[in-house]
């Protein structure tokens, strides 16, 4: 596996592969790999001749007071895991090379970025869309793999790719969970033992909603109030949003249907966790 540190070197590598007629799949990440990341890498390996994993803690997608400085990092271990899971390249640039002095072009994906996490983290999806656009131009993938864990992010990327007419197939990979249902996340490392137990409330809420829907309940405001009450009853846990949306365009729904996705953000202690799920059995 090659470790590439600069945009020109990344571009040169991509050009060479394209000249050879070989395809590239990109897996953008912020590192501190867990099985969710590894599943994306393995999926990417099935889709193209070469996998490029990018590892970049993107400063412009963090708001003031968020966890940019303390975001968990372990480069050596990540490099080992990327190599074992089929990456041909680990692209790990410094922020100064991605955003050199004078950088001033950003990408805004309007409606899909509003509400949910976008409402709570202003500028977050602008940062995400901008860095992913830049990665697309440097890596020149035919395929890009993202996790459904970040459901709004996936919708933002799909919209951007369609709107800007990129010839890139975007694959959404199902959420990889711990045995007790907690969605894997680099941020789970922030949780104390008690918080880790409490953090299962997100998946339990999804399961509870599935039960109620199976029992015939369709009204989102009722479902929401049940889930809100259960989550809020836990000490040190606070629901930020619990919303039923259309899985395609993320518009809020009043009645559950086959296209519904439950999306939620919950603060467990000081750690903000997100999760989502379809409401019908057999889905993640
Ligand atoms: P991150 O490093 O957290 O920015 O995540 C990099 C990619 O991995 C994103 O596309 C995420 O949606 C995806 N991802 C993170 N956690 C999971 C998970 N538990 N299951 C599936 N994909 C995930």
PDB file of C-alpha atoms and ligand atoms in Angstrom:
ATOM      1  CA  UNK A   1       0.000   0.000   0.000  1.00  0.00           C
ATOM      2  CA  UNK A   2       1.253   3.478  -0.878  1.00  0.00           C
ATOM      3  CA  UNK A   3       0.874   6.305   1.601  1.00  0.00           C
ATOM      4  CA  UNK A   4       0.351   9.518  -0.335  1.00  0.00           C
ATOM      5  CA  UNK A   5       0.621  12.848   1.460  1.00  0.00           C
ATOM      6  CA  UNK A   6       0.093  15.561  -1.128  1.00  0.00           C
ATOM      7  CA  UNK A   7      -2.592  16.479  -3.687  1.00  0.00           C
ATOM      8  CA  UNK A   8      -0.188  16.541  -6.688  1.00  0.00           C
ATOM      9  CA  UNK A   9       1.133  13.070  -5.826  1.00  0.00           C
ATOM     10  CA  UNK A  10      -2.423  11.781  -5.442  1.00  0.00           C
ATOM     11  CA  UNK A  11      -3.396  13.260  -8.784  1.00  0.00           C
ATOM     12  CA  UNK A  12      -0.359  11.777 -10.516  1.00  0.00           C
ATOM     13  CA  UNK A  13      -1.160   8.306  -9.133  1.00  0.00           C
ATOM     14  CA  UNK A  14      -4.793   8.557 -10.258  1.00  0.00           C
ATOM     15  CA  UNK A  15      -3.785   9.720 -13.736  1.00  0.00           C
ATOM     16  CA  UNK A  16      -1.475   6.768 -14.111  1.00  0.00           C
ATOM     17  CA  UNK A  17      -4.177   4.262 -13.164  1.00  0.00           C
ATOM     18  CA  UNK A  18      -6.644   5.875 -15.531  1.00  0.00           C
ATOM     19  CA  UNK A  19      -4.056   5.796 -18.336  1.00  0.00           C
ATOM     20  CA  UNK A  20      -3.717   2.061 -17.697  1.00  0.00           C
ATOM     21  CA  UNK A  21      -7.491   1.705 -18.024  1.00  0.00           C
ATOM     22  CA  UNK A  22      -7.901   0.731 -14.377  1.00  0.00           C
ATOM     23  CA  UNK A  23     -10.758   1.817 -12.138  1.00  0.00           C
ATOM     24  CA  UNK A  24     -10.588   3.456  -8.717  1.00  0.00           C
ATOM     25  CA  UNK A  25     -12.964   3.276  -5.745  1.00  0.00           C
ATOM     26  CA  UNK A  26     -12.702   5.945  -3.051  1.00  0.00           C
ATOM     27  CA  UNK A  27     -13.556   5.580   0.637  1.00  0.00           C
ATOM     28  CA  UNK A  28     -13.389   8.974   2.360  1.00  0.00           C
ATOM     29  CA  UNK A  29     -12.770   8.794   6.134  1.00  0.00           C
ATOM     30  CA  UNK A  30     -11.529  10.745   9.126  1.00  0.00           C
ATOM     31  CA  UNK A  31      -9.623   7.743  10.447  1.00  0.00           C
ATOM     32  CA  UNK A  32      -9.572   5.908  13.806  1.00  0.00           C
ATOM     33  CA  UNK A  33     -10.873   2.901  11.938  1.00  0.00           C
ATOM     34  CA  UNK A  34     -13.491   0.489  13.226  1.00  0.00           C
ATOM     35  CA  UNK A  35     -15.375  -2.308  11.504  1.00  0.00           C
ATOM     36  CA  UNK A  36     -17.706   0.196   9.824  1.00  0.00           C
ATOM     37  CA  UNK A  37     -14.781   1.739   7.959  1.00  0.00           C
ATOM     38  CA  UNK A  38     -13.359  -1.692   7.143  1.00  0.00           C
ATOM     39  CA  UNK A  39     -16.682  -2.853   5.710  1.00  0.00           C
ATOM     40  CA  UNK A  40     -16.642   0.158   3.373  1.00  0.00           C
ATOM     41  CA  UNK A  41     -13.092  -0.684   2.253  1.00  0.00           C
ATOM     42  CA  UNK A  42     -14.031  -4.290   1.576  1.00  0.00           C
ATOM     43  CA  UNK A  43     -17.097  -3.231  -0.363  1.00  0.00           C
ATOM     44  CA  UNK A  44     -14.958  -0.810  -2.382  1.00  0.00           C
ATOM     45  CA  UNK A  45     -12.524  -3.644  -3.235  1.00  0.00           C
ATOM     46  CA  UNK A  46     -15.380  -5.493  -4.925  1.00  0.00           C
ATOM     47  CA  UNK A  47     -16.229  -2.489  -7.063  1.00  0.00           C
ATOM     48  CA  UNK A  48     -12.978  -1.368  -8.704  1.00  0.00           C
ATOM     49  CA  UNK A  49      -9.399  -2.384  -9.552  1.00  0.00           C
ATOM     50  CA  UNK A  50      -7.908  -0.161  -6.837  1.00  0.00           C
ATOM     51  CA  UNK A  51      -9.168   1.256  -3.546  1.00  0.00           C
ATOM     52  CA  UNK A  52      -8.060   4.642  -2.293  1.00  0.00           C
ATOM     53  CA  UNK A  53      -8.859   5.337   1.357  1.00  0.00           C
ATOM     54  CA  UNK A  54      -8.579   8.971   2.308  1.00  0.00           C
ATOM     55  CA  UNK A  55      -7.788   9.842   5.912  1.00  0.00           C
ATOM     56  CA  UNK A  56      -8.355  13.487   6.602  1.00  0.00           C
ATOM     57  CA  UNK A  57      -9.836  15.132   9.688  1.00  0.00           C
ATOM     58  CA  UNK A  58     -11.428  17.934   7.725  1.00  0.00           C
ATOM     59  CA  UNK A  59     -11.193  21.141   9.771  1.00  0.00           C
ATOM     60  CA  UNK A  60     -13.861  23.037   7.815  1.00  0.00           C
ATOM     61  CA  UNK A  61     -16.627  20.591   8.717  1.00  0.00           C
ATOM     62  CA  UNK A  62     -16.134  21.209  12.457  1.00  0.00           C
ATOM     63  CA  UNK A  63     -17.873  24.166  14.093  1.00  0.00           C
ATOM     64  CA  UNK A  64     -16.421  26.335  16.858  1.00  0.00           C
ATOM     65  CA  UNK A  65     -16.380  24.411  20.141  1.00  0.00           C
ATOM     66  CA  UNK A  66     -16.679  21.032  18.396  1.00  0.00           C
ATOM     67  CA  UNK A  67     -14.164  18.211  18.791  1.00  0.00           C
ATOM     68  CA  UNK A  68     -11.642  18.959  15.997  1.00  0.00           C
ATOM     69  CA  UNK A  69      -8.625  19.023  18.334  1.00  0.00           C
ATOM     70  CA  UNK A  70      -9.552  15.993  20.387  1.00  0.00           C
ATOM     71  CA  UNK A  71     -10.900  13.910  17.474  1.00  0.00           C
ATOM     72  CA  UNK A  72      -9.315  10.441  17.991  1.00  0.00           C
ATOM     73  CA  UNK A  73      -6.291   9.648  15.822  1.00  0.00           C
ATOM     74  CA  UNK A  74      -4.067   6.591  15.390  1.00  0.00           C
ATOM     75  CA  UNK A  75      -2.263   6.824  12.073  1.00  0.00           C
ATOM     76  CA  UNK A  76      -0.019   3.746  12.354  1.00  0.00           C
ATOM     77  CA  UNK A  77      -2.863   1.445  13.299  1.00  0.00           C
ATOM     78  CA  UNK A  78      -5.119   2.923  10.604  1.00  0.00           C
ATOM     79  CA  UNK A  79      -2.446   2.393   7.946  1.00  0.00           C
ATOM     80  CA  UNK A  80      -2.111  -1.246   8.987  1.00  0.00           C
ATOM     81  CA  UNK A  81      -5.878  -1.790   8.874  1.00  0.00           C
ATOM     82  CA  UNK A  82      -6.272  -0.052   5.506  1.00  0.00           C
ATOM     83  CA  UNK A  83      -3.555  -2.239   4.032  1.00  0.00           C
ATOM     84  CA  UNK A  84      -5.101  -5.434   5.456  1.00  0.00           C
ATOM     85  CA  UNK A  85      -8.474  -4.455   4.047  1.00  0.00           C
ATOM     86  CA  UNK A  86      -7.466  -3.989   0.459  1.00  0.00           C
ATOM     87  CA  UNK A  87      -6.435  -0.336   0.121  1.00  0.00           C
ATOM     88  CA  UNK A  88      -3.908   0.366  -2.636  1.00  0.00           C
ATOM     89  CA  UNK A  89      -3.416   3.909  -1.368  1.00  0.00           C
ATOM     90  CA  UNK A  90      -3.914   5.669   1.927  1.00  0.00           C
ATOM     91  CA  UNK A  91      -4.261   9.334   1.043  1.00  0.00           C
ATOM     92  CA  UNK A  92      -3.478  11.328   4.192  1.00  0.00           C
ATOM     93  CA  UNK A  93      -2.838  14.967   3.332  1.00  0.00           C
ATOM     94  CA  UNK A  94      -2.081  17.819   5.723  1.00  0.00           C
ATOM     95  CA  UNK A  95      -4.811  20.446   6.048  1.00  0.00           C
ATOM     96  CA  UNK A  96      -2.514  23.123   4.592  1.00  0.00           C
ATOM     97  CA  UNK A  97      -2.231  21.211   1.326  1.00  0.00           C
ATOM     98  CA  UNK A  98      -5.992  20.778   0.996  1.00  0.00           C
ATOM     99  CA  UNK A  99      -6.747  24.367   2.028  1.00  0.00           C
ATOM    100  CA  UNK A 100      -3.701  26.419   1.011  1.00  0.00           C
ATOM    101  CA  UNK A 101      -3.605  30.125   1.677  1.00  0.00           C
ATOM    102  CA  UNK A 102      -6.195  31.920  -0.422  1.00  0.00           C
ATOM    103  CA  UNK A 103      -8.576  28.958  -0.644  1.00  0.00           C
ATOM    104  CA  UNK A 104     -12.090  30.359  -0.968  1.00  0.00           C
ATOM    105  CA  UNK A 105     -14.275  28.044  -3.023  1.00  0.00           C
ATOM    106  CA  UNK A 106     -16.922  26.013  -1.229  1.00  0.00           C
ATOM    107  CA  UNK A 107     -19.883  23.869  -2.210  1.00  0.00           C
ATOM    108  CA  UNK A 108     -23.330  24.298  -0.733  1.00  0.00           C
ATOM    109  CA  UNK A 109     -25.984  21.667  -1.309  1.00  0.00           C
ATOM    110  CA  UNK A 110     -29.010  23.705  -0.320  1.00  0.00           C
ATOM    111  CA  UNK A 111     -32.099  21.905   0.864  1.00  0.00           C
ATOM    112  CA  UNK A 112     -30.747  18.496   1.829  1.00  0.00           C
ATOM    113  CA  UNK A 113     -28.152  20.170   4.074  1.00  0.00           C
ATOM    114  CA  UNK A 114     -30.794  22.029   6.054  1.00  0.00           C
ATOM    115  CA  UNK A 115     -32.420  20.594   9.151  1.00  0.00           C
ATOM    116  CA  UNK A 116     -31.351  17.552  11.186  1.00  0.00           C
ATOM    117  CA  UNK A 117     -27.559  17.698  11.688  1.00  0.00           C
ATOM    118  CA  UNK A 118     -27.338  20.667   9.308  1.00  0.00           C
ATOM    119  CA  UNK A 119     -29.642  22.641  11.595  1.00  0.00           C
ATOM    120  CA  UNK A 120     -27.502  21.878  14.633  1.00  0.00           C
ATOM    121  CA  UNK A 121     -24.124  22.154  12.935  1.00  0.00           C
ATOM    122  CA  UNK A 122     -24.218  25.196  10.626  1.00  0.00           C
ATOM    123  CA  UNK A 123     -21.621  24.955   7.874  1.00  0.00           C
ATOM    124  CA  UNK A 124     -20.985  21.259   8.535  1.00  0.00           C
ATOM    125  CA  UNK A 125     -22.305  19.936   5.237  1.00  0.00           C
ATOM    126  CA  UNK A 126     -20.694  22.765   3.299  1.00  0.00           C
ATOM    127  CA  UNK A 127     -17.402  21.516   4.739  1.00  0.00           C
ATOM    128  CA  UNK A 128     -18.226  17.923   3.893  1.00  0.00           C
ATOM    129  CA  UNK A 129     -19.366  18.653   0.321  1.00  0.00           C
ATOM    130  CA  UNK A 130     -16.321  20.831  -0.326  1.00  0.00           C
ATOM    131  CA  UNK A 131     -13.770  18.282   0.849  1.00  0.00           C
ATOM    132  CA  UNK A 132     -15.501  15.389  -0.914  1.00  0.00           C
ATOM    133  CA  UNK A 133     -15.606  17.406  -4.154  1.00  0.00           C
ATOM    134  CA  UNK A 134     -11.910  18.070  -3.811  1.00  0.00           C
ATOM    135  CA  UNK A 135     -11.208  14.385  -3.092  1.00  0.00           C
ATOM    136  CA  UNK A 136     -13.220  13.402  -6.170  1.00  0.00           C
ATOM    137  CA  UNK A 137     -11.073  15.685  -8.315  1.00  0.00           C
ATOM    138  CA  UNK A 138      -7.807  14.423  -6.856  1.00  0.00           C
ATOM    139  CA  UNK A 139      -8.607  10.708  -6.758  1.00  0.00           C
ATOM    140  CA  UNK A 140     -10.840  10.550  -9.850  1.00  0.00           C
ATOM    141  CA  UNK A 141     -12.848   7.535  -8.687  1.00  0.00           C
ATOM    142  CA  UNK A 142     -15.506   5.738 -10.700  1.00  0.00           C
ATOM    143  CA  UNK A 143     -17.084   4.588  -7.424  1.00  0.00           C
ATOM    144  CA  UNK A 144     -17.266   6.141  -3.957  1.00  0.00           C
ATOM    145  CA  UNK A 145     -18.452   4.280  -0.865  1.00  0.00           C
ATOM    146  CA  UNK A 146     -20.087   6.032   2.083  1.00  0.00           C
ATOM    147  CA  UNK A 147     -21.844   4.662   5.179  1.00  0.00           C
ATOM    148  CA  UNK A 148     -25.569   4.942   5.792  1.00  0.00           C
ATOM    149  CA  UNK A 149     -24.581   5.729   9.367  1.00  0.00           C
ATOM    150  CA  UNK A 150     -24.252   9.358   8.236  1.00  0.00           C
ATOM    151  CA  UNK A 151     -27.548   9.314   6.404  1.00  0.00           C
ATOM    152  CA  UNK A 152     -27.840  13.032   5.727  1.00  0.00           C
ATOM    153  CA  UNK A 153     -24.227  13.161   4.546  1.00  0.00           C
ATOM    154  CA  UNK A 154     -24.965  10.385   2.046  1.00  0.00           C
ATOM    155  CA  UNK A 155     -28.003  12.305   0.758  1.00  0.00           C
ATOM    156  CA  UNK A 156     -25.901  15.470   0.423  1.00  0.00           C
ATOM    157  CA  UNK A 157     -23.207  13.629  -1.573  1.00  0.00           C
ATOM    158  CA  UNK A 158     -25.739  11.927  -3.839  1.00  0.00           C
ATOM    159  CA  UNK A 159     -27.389  15.286  -4.554  1.00  0.00           C
ATOM    160  CA  UNK A 160     -24.027  16.959  -5.240  1.00  0.00           C
ATOM    161  CA  UNK A 161     -22.891  14.192  -7.596  1.00  0.00           C
ATOM    162  CA  UNK A 162     -26.171  14.376  -9.534  1.00  0.00           C
ATOM    163  CA  UNK A 163     -26.254  18.177  -9.649  1.00  0.00           C
ATOM    164  CA  UNK A 164     -22.637  18.572 -10.758  1.00  0.00           C
ATOM    165  CA  UNK A 165     -22.906  15.698 -13.266  1.00  0.00           C
ATOM    166  CA  UNK A 166     -19.981  13.724 -11.866  1.00  0.00           C
ATOM    167  CA  UNK A 167     -19.722  10.289 -13.447  1.00  0.00           C
ATOM    168  CA  UNK A 168     -19.261   8.626 -10.064  1.00  0.00           C
ATOM    169  CA  UNK A 169     -21.384   5.811  -8.657  1.00  0.00           C
ATOM    170  CA  UNK A 170     -22.150   6.504  -5.011  1.00  0.00           C
ATOM    171  CA  UNK A 171     -22.685   3.394  -2.901  1.00  0.00           C
ATOM    172  CA  UNK A 172     -24.336   3.612   0.515  1.00  0.00           C
ATOM    173  CA  UNK A 173     -23.182   0.825   2.815  1.00  0.00           C
ATOM    174  CA  UNK A 174     -25.467  -0.409   5.644  1.00  0.00           C
ATOM    175  CA  UNK A 175     -24.646   0.563   9.218  1.00  0.00           C
ATOM    176  CA  UNK A 176     -22.227  -1.734  11.026  1.00  0.00           C
ATOM    177  CA  UNK A 177     -23.218  -2.192  14.672  1.00  0.00           C
ATOM    178  CA  UNK A 178     -21.783  -3.492  17.920  1.00  0.00           C
ATOM    179  CA  UNK A 179     -23.436  -6.705  19.200  1.00  0.00           C
ATOM    180  CA  UNK A 180     -25.762  -4.636  21.419  1.00  0.00           C
ATOM    181  CA  UNK A 181     -26.882  -2.493  18.481  1.00  0.00           C
ATOM    182  CA  UNK A 182     -24.790   0.638  19.016  1.00  0.00           C
ATOM    183  CA  UNK A 183     -23.690   1.957  15.615  1.00  0.00           C
ATOM    184  CA  UNK A 184     -19.913   1.851  15.391  1.00  0.00           C
ATOM    185  CA  UNK A 185     -18.339   5.294  15.474  1.00  0.00           C
ATOM    186  CA  UNK A 186     -14.914   6.750  16.151  1.00  0.00           C
ATOM    187  CA  UNK A 187     -16.659   9.009  18.671  1.00  0.00           C
ATOM    188  CA  UNK A 188     -17.773   6.013  20.765  1.00  0.00           C
ATOM    189  CA  UNK A 189     -14.240   6.133  22.207  1.00  0.00           C
ATOM    190  CA  UNK A 190     -15.294   9.278  24.119  1.00  0.00           C
ATOM    191  CA  UNK A 191     -17.896   7.353  26.153  1.00  0.00           C
ATOM    192  CA  UNK A 192     -17.389   6.361  29.800  1.00  0.00           C
ATOM    193  CA  UNK A 193     -18.571   2.875  30.837  1.00  0.00           C
ATOM    194  CA  UNK A 194     -21.949   4.210  32.001  1.00  0.00           C
ATOM    195  CA  UNK A 195     -22.352   6.357  28.902  1.00  0.00           C
ATOM    196  CA  UNK A 196     -21.491   3.386  26.709  1.00  0.00           C
ATOM    197  CA  UNK A 197     -24.397   1.469  28.299  1.00  0.00           C
ATOM    198  CA  UNK A 198     -26.730   4.440  27.884  1.00  0.00           C
ATOM    199  CA  UNK A 199     -25.674   4.861  24.253  1.00  0.00           C
ATOM    200  CA  UNK A 200     -27.685   1.772  23.286  1.00  0.00           C
ATOM    201  CA  UNK A 201     -30.777   3.985  23.657  1.00  0.00           C
ATOM    202  CA  UNK A 202     -30.444   5.096  20.022  1.00  0.00           C
ATOM    203  CA  UNK A 203     -30.750   1.606  18.592  1.00  0.00           C
ATOM    204  CA  UNK A 204     -33.370   0.682  21.168  1.00  0.00           C
ATOM    205  CA  UNK A 205     -35.402   3.672  19.950  1.00  0.00           C
ATOM    206  CA  UNK A 206     -35.178   2.417  16.357  1.00  0.00           C
ATOM    207  CA  UNK A 207     -36.314  -1.038  17.467  1.00  0.00           C
ATOM    208  CA  UNK A 208     -39.131   0.434  19.533  1.00  0.00           C
ATOM    209  CA  UNK A 209     -40.325   2.447  16.529  1.00  0.00           C
ATOM    210  CA  UNK A 210     -40.227  -0.715  14.399  1.00  0.00           C
ATOM    211  CA  UNK A 211     -42.341  -2.560  16.987  1.00  0.00           C
ATOM    212  CA  UNK A 212     -44.915   0.206  17.117  1.00  0.00           C
ATOM    213  CA  UNK A 213     -45.070   0.484  13.328  1.00  0.00           C
ATOM    214  CA  UNK A 214     -45.453  -3.287  13.070  1.00  0.00           C
ATOM    215  CA  UNK A 215     -48.358  -2.960  15.504  1.00  0.00           C
ATOM    216  CA  UNK A 216     -50.050  -0.501  13.136  1.00  0.00           C
ATOM    217  CA  UNK A 217     -48.919   2.864  14.512  1.00  0.00           C
ATOM    218  CA  UNK A 218     -48.245   5.314  11.690  1.00  0.00           C
ATOM    219  CA  UNK A 219     -48.405   8.764  13.212  1.00  0.00           C
ATOM    220  CA  UNK A 220     -44.946  10.321  13.438  1.00  0.00           C
ATOM    221  CA  UNK A 221     -45.794  12.794  16.197  1.00  0.00           C
ATOM    222  CA  UNK A 222     -47.028   9.962  18.434  1.00  0.00           C
ATOM    223  CA  UNK A 223     -44.042   7.725  17.650  1.00  0.00           C
ATOM    224  CA  UNK A 224     -41.713  10.604  18.268  1.00  0.00           C
ATOM    225  CA  UNK A 225     -43.241  11.414  21.660  1.00  0.00           C
ATOM    226  CA  UNK A 226     -42.865   7.793  22.806  1.00  0.00           C
ATOM    227  CA  UNK A 227     -39.201   7.660  21.747  1.00  0.00           C
ATOM    228  CA  UNK A 228     -38.473  11.104  23.138  1.00  0.00           C
ATOM    229  CA  UNK A 229     -39.916  10.129  26.530  1.00  0.00           C
ATOM    230  CA  UNK A 230     -37.894   6.908  26.700  1.00  0.00           C
ATOM    231  CA  UNK A 231     -34.621   8.570  25.737  1.00  0.00           C
ATOM    232  CA  UNK A 232     -35.131  11.575  27.997  1.00  0.00           C
ATOM    233  CA  UNK A 233     -35.830   9.345  30.997  1.00  0.00           C
ATOM    234  CA  UNK A 234     -32.173   8.249  31.031  1.00  0.00           C
ATOM    235  CA  UNK A 235     -29.866  10.241  33.280  1.00  0.00           C
ATOM    236  CA  UNK A 236     -27.319  12.321  31.355  1.00  0.00           C
ATOM    237  CA  UNK A 237     -28.958  11.658  27.987  1.00  0.00           C
ATOM    238  CA  UNK A 238     -30.663  14.295  25.885  1.00  0.00           C
ATOM    239  CA  UNK A 239     -32.411  13.849  22.536  1.00  0.00           C
ATOM    240  CA  UNK A 240     -31.389  16.538  20.050  1.00  0.00           C
ATOM    241  CA  UNK A 241     -33.736  15.456  17.285  1.00  0.00           C
ATOM    242  CA  UNK A 242     -35.895  12.424  16.563  1.00  0.00           C
ATOM    243  CA  UNK A 243     -37.405  12.790  13.108  1.00  0.00           C
ATOM    244  CA  UNK A 244     -39.128  10.677  10.482  1.00  0.00           C
ATOM    245  CA  UNK A 245     -38.011  11.654   6.994  1.00  0.00           C
ATOM    246  CA  UNK A 246     -38.400  10.523   3.427  1.00  0.00           C
ATOM    247  CA  UNK A 247     -35.255   8.470   2.778  1.00  0.00           C
ATOM    248  CA  UNK A 248     -34.637  10.096  -0.614  1.00  0.00           C
ATOM    249  CA  UNK A 249     -35.003  13.827  -0.080  1.00  0.00           C
ATOM    250  CA  UNK A 250     -35.025  13.914   3.747  1.00  0.00           C
ATOM    251  CA  UNK A 251     -38.250  15.926   3.942  1.00  0.00           C
ATOM    252  CA  UNK A 252     -40.011  15.468   7.271  1.00  0.00           C
ATOM    253  CA  UNK A 253     -43.013  13.147   7.305  1.00  0.00           C
ATOM    254  CA  UNK A 254     -46.194  13.188   9.357  1.00  0.00           C
ATOM    255  CA  UNK A 255     -47.195   9.587   8.613  1.00  0.00           C
ATOM    256  CA  UNK A 256     -44.845   6.632   8.317  1.00  0.00           C
ATOM    257  CA  UNK A 257     -44.679   4.779   5.015  1.00  0.00           C
ATOM    258  CA  UNK A 258     -42.322   2.401   3.197  1.00  0.00           C
ATOM    259  CA  UNK A 259     -39.998   5.288   2.290  1.00  0.00           C
ATOM    260  CA  UNK A 260     -39.621   6.448   5.892  1.00  0.00           C
ATOM    261  CA  UNK A 261     -36.352   6.636   7.730  1.00  0.00           C
ATOM    262  CA  UNK A 262     -36.092   7.379  11.417  1.00  0.00           C
ATOM    263  CA  UNK A 263     -33.094   9.642  12.031  1.00  0.00           C
ATOM    264  CA  UNK A 264     -31.947  10.698  15.455  1.00  0.00           C
ATOM    265  CA  UNK A 265     -29.214  12.599  17.252  1.00  0.00           C
ATOM    266  CA  UNK A 266     -28.709  12.181  20.976  1.00  0.00           C
ATOM    267  CA  UNK A 267     -26.251  13.646  23.417  1.00  0.00           C
ATOM    268  CA  UNK A 268     -24.885  11.035  25.789  1.00  0.00           C
ATOM    269  CA  UNK A 269     -22.990  13.054  28.352  1.00  0.00           C
ATOM    270  CA  UNK A 270     -20.982  15.438  26.181  1.00  0.00           C
ATOM    271  CA  UNK A 271     -20.819  13.087  23.210  1.00  0.00           C
ATOM    272  CA  UNK A 272     -23.191  13.620  20.313  1.00  0.00           C
ATOM    273  CA  UNK A 273     -24.232  10.370  18.654  1.00  0.00           C
ATOM    274  CA  UNK A 274     -26.338   9.844  15.538  1.00  0.00           C
ATOM    275  CA  UNK A 275     -28.165   6.819  14.200  1.00  0.00           C
ATOM    276  CA  UNK A 276     -30.928   5.982  11.763  1.00  0.00           C
ATOM    277  CA  UNK A 277     -32.930   3.085  10.481  1.00  0.00           C
ATOM    278  CA  UNK A 278     -35.675   2.058   8.162  1.00  0.00           C
ATOM    279  CA  UNK A 279     -38.825   1.009   9.991  1.00  0.00           C
ATOM    280  CA  UNK A 280     -39.422  -2.336   8.415  1.00  0.00           C
ATOM    281  CA  UNK A 281     -37.782  -5.546   9.571  1.00  0.00           C
ATOM    282  CA  UNK A 282     -34.826  -6.924   7.698  1.00  0.00           C
ATOM    283  CA  UNK A 283     -33.298  -3.485   7.189  1.00  0.00           C
ATOM    284  CA  UNK A 284     -30.409  -2.007   9.156  1.00  0.00           C
TER     285      UNK A 284
HETATM  286  P1  LIG B   1     -15.871   8.962   9.442  1.00  0.00           P
HETATM  287  O1  LIG B   1     -14.458   8.495   9.525  1.00  0.00           O
HETATM  288  O2  LIG B   1     -16.622   8.865  10.729  1.00  0.00           O
HETATM  289  O3  LIG B   1     -16.020  10.297   8.755  1.00  0.00           O
HETATM  290  O4  LIG B   1     -16.594   7.917   8.499  1.00  0.00           O
HETATM  291  C1  LIG B   1     -16.099   7.598   7.237  1.00  0.00           C
HETATM  292  C2  LIG B   1     -17.122   6.810   6.474  1.00  0.00           C
HETATM  293  O5  LIG B   1     -17.443   5.635   7.220  1.00  0.00           O
HETATM  294  C3  LIG B   1     -18.443   7.571   6.284  1.00  0.00           C
HETATM  295  O6  LIG B   1     -18.969   7.304   4.993  1.00  0.00           O
HETATM  296  C4  LIG B   1     -19.324   6.991   7.356  1.00  0.00           C
HETATM  297  O7  LIG B   1     -20.702   7.058   7.074  1.00  0.00           O
HETATM  298  C5  LIG B   1     -18.853   5.558   7.388  1.00  0.00           C
HETATM  299  N1  LIG B   1     -19.170   4.930   8.659  1.00  0.00           N
HETATM  300  C6  LIG B   1     -18.854   5.384   9.897  1.00  0.00           C
HETATM  301  N2  LIG B   1     -19.359   4.561  10.838  1.00  0.00           N
HETATM  302  C7  LIG B   1     -20.016   3.568  10.181  1.00  0.00           C
HETATM  303  C8  LIG B   1     -20.764   2.415  10.590  1.00  0.00           C
HETATM  304  N3  LIG B   1     -20.944   2.118  11.856  1.00  0.00           N
HETATM  305  N4  LIG B   1     -21.289   1.638   9.614  1.00  0.00           N
HETATM  306  C9  LIG B   1     -21.126   1.937   8.313  1.00  0.00           C
HETATM  307  N5  LIG B   1     -20.439   3.007   7.864  1.00  0.00           N
HETATM  308  C10 LIG B   1     -19.893   3.815   8.783  1.00  0.00           C
END
